[in-house]
Coordinates of C-alpha atoms and ligand atoms in Angstrom, one line a residue:
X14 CA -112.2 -48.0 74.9
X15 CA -110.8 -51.8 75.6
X16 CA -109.7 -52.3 79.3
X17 CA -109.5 -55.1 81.7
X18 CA -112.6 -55.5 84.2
X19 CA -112.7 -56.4 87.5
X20 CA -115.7 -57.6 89.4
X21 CA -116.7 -55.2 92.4
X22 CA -116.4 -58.5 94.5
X23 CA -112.9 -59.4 93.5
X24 CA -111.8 -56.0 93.7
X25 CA -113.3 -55.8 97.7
X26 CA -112.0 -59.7 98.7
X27 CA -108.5 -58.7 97.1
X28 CA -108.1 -55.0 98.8
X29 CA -109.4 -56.5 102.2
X30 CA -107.0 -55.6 104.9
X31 CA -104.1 -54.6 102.3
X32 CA -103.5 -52.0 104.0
X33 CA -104.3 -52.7 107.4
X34 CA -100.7 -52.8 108.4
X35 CA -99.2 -49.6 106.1
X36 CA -102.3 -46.8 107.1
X37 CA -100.0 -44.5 108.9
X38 CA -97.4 -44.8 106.4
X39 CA -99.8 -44.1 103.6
X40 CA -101.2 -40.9 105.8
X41 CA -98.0 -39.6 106.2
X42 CA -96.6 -40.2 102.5
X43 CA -100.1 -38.4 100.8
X44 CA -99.5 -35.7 103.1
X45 CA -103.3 -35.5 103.9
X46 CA -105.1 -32.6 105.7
X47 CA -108.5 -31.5 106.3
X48 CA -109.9 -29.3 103.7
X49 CA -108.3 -31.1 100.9
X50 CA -109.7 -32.0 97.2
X51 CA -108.6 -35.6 96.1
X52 CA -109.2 -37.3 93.2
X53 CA -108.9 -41.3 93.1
X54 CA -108.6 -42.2 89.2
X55 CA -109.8 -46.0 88.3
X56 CA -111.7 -46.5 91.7
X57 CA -113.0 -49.3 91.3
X58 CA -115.6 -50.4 94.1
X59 CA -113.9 -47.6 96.1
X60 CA -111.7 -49.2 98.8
X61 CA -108.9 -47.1 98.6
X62 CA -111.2 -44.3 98.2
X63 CA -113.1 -45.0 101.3
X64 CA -109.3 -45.4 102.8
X65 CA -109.0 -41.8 101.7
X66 CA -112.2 -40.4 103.1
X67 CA -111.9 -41.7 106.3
X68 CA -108.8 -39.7 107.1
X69 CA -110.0 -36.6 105.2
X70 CA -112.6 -34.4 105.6
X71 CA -112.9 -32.5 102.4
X72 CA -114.0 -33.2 98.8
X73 CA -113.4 -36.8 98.0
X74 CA -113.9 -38.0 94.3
X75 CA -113.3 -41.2 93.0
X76 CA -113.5 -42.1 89.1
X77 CA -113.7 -45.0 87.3
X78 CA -114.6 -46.0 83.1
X79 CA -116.7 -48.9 84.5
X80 CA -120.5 -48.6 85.5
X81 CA -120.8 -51.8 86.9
X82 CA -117.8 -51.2 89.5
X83 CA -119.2 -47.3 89.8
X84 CA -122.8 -48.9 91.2
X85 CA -121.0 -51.1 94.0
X86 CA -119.0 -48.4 94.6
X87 CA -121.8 -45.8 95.2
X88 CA -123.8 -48.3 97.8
X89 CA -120.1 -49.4 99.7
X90 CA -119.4 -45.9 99.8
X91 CA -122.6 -44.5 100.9
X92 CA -121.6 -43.6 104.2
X93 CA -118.5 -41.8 103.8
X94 CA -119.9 -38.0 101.6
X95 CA -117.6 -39.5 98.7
X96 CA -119.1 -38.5 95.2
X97 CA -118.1 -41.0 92.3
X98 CA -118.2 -40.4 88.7
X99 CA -117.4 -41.9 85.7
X100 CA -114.7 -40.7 83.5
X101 CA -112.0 -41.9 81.7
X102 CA -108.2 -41.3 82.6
X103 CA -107.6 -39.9 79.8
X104 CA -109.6 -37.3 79.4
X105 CA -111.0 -36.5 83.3
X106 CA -113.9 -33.8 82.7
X107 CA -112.2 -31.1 85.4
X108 CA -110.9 -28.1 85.3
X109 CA -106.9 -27.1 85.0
X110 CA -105.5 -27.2 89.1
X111 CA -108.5 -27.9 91.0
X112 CA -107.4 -31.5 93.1
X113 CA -104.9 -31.0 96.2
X114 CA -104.4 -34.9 95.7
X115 CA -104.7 -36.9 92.3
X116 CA -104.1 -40.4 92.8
X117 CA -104.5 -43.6 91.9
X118 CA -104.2 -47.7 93.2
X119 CA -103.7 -50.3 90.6
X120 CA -104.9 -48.5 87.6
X121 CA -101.4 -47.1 85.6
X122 CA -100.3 -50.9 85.6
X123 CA -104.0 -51.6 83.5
X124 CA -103.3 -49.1 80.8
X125 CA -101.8 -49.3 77.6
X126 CA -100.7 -45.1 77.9
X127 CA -99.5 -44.9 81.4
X128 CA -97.5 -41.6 80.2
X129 CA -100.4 -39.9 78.7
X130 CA -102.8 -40.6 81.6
X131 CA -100.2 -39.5 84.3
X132 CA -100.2 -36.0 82.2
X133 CA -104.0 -35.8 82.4
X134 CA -103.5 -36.6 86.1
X135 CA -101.4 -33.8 86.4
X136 CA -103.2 -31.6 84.5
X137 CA -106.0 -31.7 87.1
X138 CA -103.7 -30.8 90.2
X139 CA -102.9 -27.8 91.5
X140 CA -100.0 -26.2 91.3
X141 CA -97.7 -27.4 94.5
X142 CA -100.6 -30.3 94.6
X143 CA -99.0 -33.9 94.8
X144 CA -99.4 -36.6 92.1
X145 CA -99.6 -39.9 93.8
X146 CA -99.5 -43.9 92.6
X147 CA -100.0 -47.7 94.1
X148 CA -98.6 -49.6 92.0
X149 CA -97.6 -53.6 91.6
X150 CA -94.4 -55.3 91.0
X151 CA -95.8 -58.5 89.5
X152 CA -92.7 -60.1 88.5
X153 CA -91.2 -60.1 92.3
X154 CA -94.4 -62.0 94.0
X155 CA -92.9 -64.4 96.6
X156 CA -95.4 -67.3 97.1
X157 CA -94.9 -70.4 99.5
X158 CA -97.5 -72.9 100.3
X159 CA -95.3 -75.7 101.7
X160 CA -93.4 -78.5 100.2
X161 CA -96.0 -81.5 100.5
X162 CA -96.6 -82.5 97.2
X163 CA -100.2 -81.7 96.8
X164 CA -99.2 -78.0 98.5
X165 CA -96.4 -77.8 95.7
X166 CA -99.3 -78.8 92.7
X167 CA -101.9 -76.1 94.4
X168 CA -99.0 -73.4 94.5
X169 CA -98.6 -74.3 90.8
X170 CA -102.4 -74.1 89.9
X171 CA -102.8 -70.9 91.8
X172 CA -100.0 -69.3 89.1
X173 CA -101.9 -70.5 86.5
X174 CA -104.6 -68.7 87.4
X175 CA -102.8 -65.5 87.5
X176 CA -100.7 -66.0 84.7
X177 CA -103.9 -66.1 83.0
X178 CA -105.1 -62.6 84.9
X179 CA -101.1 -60.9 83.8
X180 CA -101.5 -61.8 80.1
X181 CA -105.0 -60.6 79.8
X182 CA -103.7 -57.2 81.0
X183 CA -100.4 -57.6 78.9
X184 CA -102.3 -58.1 76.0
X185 CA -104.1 -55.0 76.1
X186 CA -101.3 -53.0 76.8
X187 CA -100.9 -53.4 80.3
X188 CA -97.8 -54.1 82.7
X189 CA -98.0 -55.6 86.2
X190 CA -94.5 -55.3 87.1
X191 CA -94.7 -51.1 86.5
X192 CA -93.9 -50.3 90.4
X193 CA -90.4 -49.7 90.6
X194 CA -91.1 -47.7 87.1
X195 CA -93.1 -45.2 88.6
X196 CA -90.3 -42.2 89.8
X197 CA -88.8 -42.4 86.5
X198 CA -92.3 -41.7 84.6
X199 CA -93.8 -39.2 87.1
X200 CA -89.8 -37.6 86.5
X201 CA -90.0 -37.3 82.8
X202 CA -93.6 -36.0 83.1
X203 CA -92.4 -32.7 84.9
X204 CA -92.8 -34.0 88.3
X205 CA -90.2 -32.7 90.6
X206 CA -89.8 -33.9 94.9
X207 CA -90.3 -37.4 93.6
X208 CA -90.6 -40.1 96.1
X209 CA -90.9 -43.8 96.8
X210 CA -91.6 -46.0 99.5
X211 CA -91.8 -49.8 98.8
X212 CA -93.7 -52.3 100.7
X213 CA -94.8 -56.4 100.6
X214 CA -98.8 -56.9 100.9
X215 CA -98.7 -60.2 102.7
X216 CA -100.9 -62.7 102.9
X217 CA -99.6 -65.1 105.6
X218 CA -101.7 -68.1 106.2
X219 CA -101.3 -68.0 109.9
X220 CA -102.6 -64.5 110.3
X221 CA -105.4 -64.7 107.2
X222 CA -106.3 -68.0 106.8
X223 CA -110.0 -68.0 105.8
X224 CA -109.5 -64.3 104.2
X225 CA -106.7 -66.4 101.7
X226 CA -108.9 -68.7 100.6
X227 CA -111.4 -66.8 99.9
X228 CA -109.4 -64.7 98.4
X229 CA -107.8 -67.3 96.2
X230 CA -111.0 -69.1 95.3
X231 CA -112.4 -65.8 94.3
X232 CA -109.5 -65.8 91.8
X233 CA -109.6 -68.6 90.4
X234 CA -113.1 -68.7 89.8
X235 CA -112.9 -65.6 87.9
X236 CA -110.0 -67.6 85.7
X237 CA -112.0 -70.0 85.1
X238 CA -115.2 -67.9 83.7
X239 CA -112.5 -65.9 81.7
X240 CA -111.0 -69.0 79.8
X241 CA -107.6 -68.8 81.4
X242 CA -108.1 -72.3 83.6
X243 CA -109.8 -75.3 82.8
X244 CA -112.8 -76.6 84.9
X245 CA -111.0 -79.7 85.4
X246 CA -108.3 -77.3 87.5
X247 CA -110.9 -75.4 89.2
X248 CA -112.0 -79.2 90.7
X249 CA -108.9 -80.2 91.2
X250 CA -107.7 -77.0 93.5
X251 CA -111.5 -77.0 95.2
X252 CA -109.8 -81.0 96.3
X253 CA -106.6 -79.7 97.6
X254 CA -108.1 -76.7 99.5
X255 CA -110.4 -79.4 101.4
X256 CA -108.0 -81.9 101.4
X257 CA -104.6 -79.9 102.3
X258 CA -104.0 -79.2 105.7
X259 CA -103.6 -75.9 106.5
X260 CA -99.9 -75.1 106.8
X261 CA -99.5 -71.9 109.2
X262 CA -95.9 -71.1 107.6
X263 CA -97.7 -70.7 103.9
X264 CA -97.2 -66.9 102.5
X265 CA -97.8 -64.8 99.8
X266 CA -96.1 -61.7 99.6
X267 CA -96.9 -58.6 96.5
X268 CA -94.4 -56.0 96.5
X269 CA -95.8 -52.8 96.1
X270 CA -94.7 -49.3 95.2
X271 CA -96.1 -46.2 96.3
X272 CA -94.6 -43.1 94.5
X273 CA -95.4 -39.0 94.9
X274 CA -94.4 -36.4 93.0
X275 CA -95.3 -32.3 93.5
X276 CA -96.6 -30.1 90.1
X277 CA -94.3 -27.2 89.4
Ligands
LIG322 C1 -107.2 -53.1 89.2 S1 -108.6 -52.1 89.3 C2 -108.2 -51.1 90.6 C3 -109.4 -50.6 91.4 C4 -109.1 -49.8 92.6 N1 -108.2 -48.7 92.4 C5 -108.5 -50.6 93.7 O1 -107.3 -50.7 93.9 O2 -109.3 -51.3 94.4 C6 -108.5 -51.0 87.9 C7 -109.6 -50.1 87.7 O3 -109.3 -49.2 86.7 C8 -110.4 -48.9 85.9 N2 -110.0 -48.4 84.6 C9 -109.4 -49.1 83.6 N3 -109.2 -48.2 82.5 C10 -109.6 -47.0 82.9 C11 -109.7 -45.7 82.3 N4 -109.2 -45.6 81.0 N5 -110.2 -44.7 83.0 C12 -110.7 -44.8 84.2 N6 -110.7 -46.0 84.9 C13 -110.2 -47.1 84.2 C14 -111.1 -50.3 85.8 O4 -112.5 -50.2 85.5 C15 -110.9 -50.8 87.2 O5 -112.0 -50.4 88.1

């Protein structure tokens, strides 16, 4: 099985405080309670997982194909009673209706089936159990450094380095801009009470500075390891972040989808 991989570190730098302004909403929208069984499909290093376990005190699983992210996972997540296991969307080793909660952050946009693994999602949920998604909308990122001209050229490096991130998951099937997607799938698959909120994950240079760019170096030293950037553009964007001044009205803004849906 072909699928993208992300490093336990960039996964952790990247979910940092993403959620730090939307917790109550995310509560609320899952519908959480003590008591509960919730599954978290394509973990990762667990931070929405841990998100999950903090709030609940029940069974918390989180699942991922990858053993490297699985291991950081384990150790991050030590403290919070979760158990993670490895298993593949596709084919998640658990019974028909036994998760209250079957969700998942950032994985449906990875996958070549997004249909098929939604169905196996929902095959794991109980009946009147909810069926629940984060996912991106690539194509509407708003990003604004500042107009200097050496702001403008680091803006335009940055892309390059996650153009070069998109197409690896385009080419194996994947779609970053599957957010606003999302009721219309979970629909079709039988769903029914569908829901949506949307919301921007903001990085805003005032608020986040050094988290940014870390955040962004993290990135694009990753692109450059992967063959999507050239070492000569690494140098060049480690020069502008020294050089630049920081510019408190830069921002980078994902939108993001959240989307629920209950099994008949
Ligand atoms: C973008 S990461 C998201 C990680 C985590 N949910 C988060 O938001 O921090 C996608 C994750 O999906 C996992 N993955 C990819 N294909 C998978 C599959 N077929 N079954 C289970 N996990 C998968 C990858 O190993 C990776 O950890």
């Amino acid at each position: 099985m072909r699928y993208a991989k992300f490093s336990a570190e960039e996964l952790e730098v990247t979910r940092h405080g993403m959620w730090q302004d939307y917790l109550p909403l995310l509560y609320d929208f899952l519908e959480l309670k003590d008591g509960q069984k919730i599954l978290d499909v394509g973990c990762g290093s667990g931070a929405y997982t841990r998100l999950l376990a903090a709030r609940v005190k029940g069974q918390i699983i989180g699942a991922d194909i990858d053993d490297e992210v699985l291991k950081a996972a384990r150790k991050l997540g030590k403290a919070y009673g979760i158990q993670f296991v490895k298993h593949d969307v596709y084919a998640l080793g658990f019974p028909d209706d036994y998760f209250d909660l079957v969700t998942c952050q950032m994985l449906l946009s990875n996958l070549e089936k997004p249909a098929r693994a939604l169905r196996e999602m929902i095959r794991v949920t109980k009946s009147r159990g909810l069926v629940a998604a984060i996912e991106p909308y690539n194509s509407g990122v708003i990003s604004y450094l500042g107009e200097e001209p050496e702001l403008a050229e680091l803006a335009n490096l940055l892309h390059r380095a996650m153009d070069g991130r998109e197409a690896d998951i385009k080419a194996l099937g994947g779609d970053l801009s599957i957010g606003p997607k999302l009721p219309t799938l979970f629909y079709r698959a039988g769903l029914r009470d569908v829901d949506v909120r949307g919301y921007l994950m903001v990085n805003f240079a005032g608020r986040f500075g050094q988290k940014r760019t870390a955040y962004e170096l993290n990135r694009v030293k990753e692109s450059v390891e992967r063959g999507w950037l050239s070492q000569a553009s690494y140098e060049r964007i480690l020069e502008l972040f020294r050089s630049s001044k920081p510019n408190p009205g830069a921002i980078q803004a994902l939108p993001l989808f959240i989307t629920k849906g209950r099994k008949a």
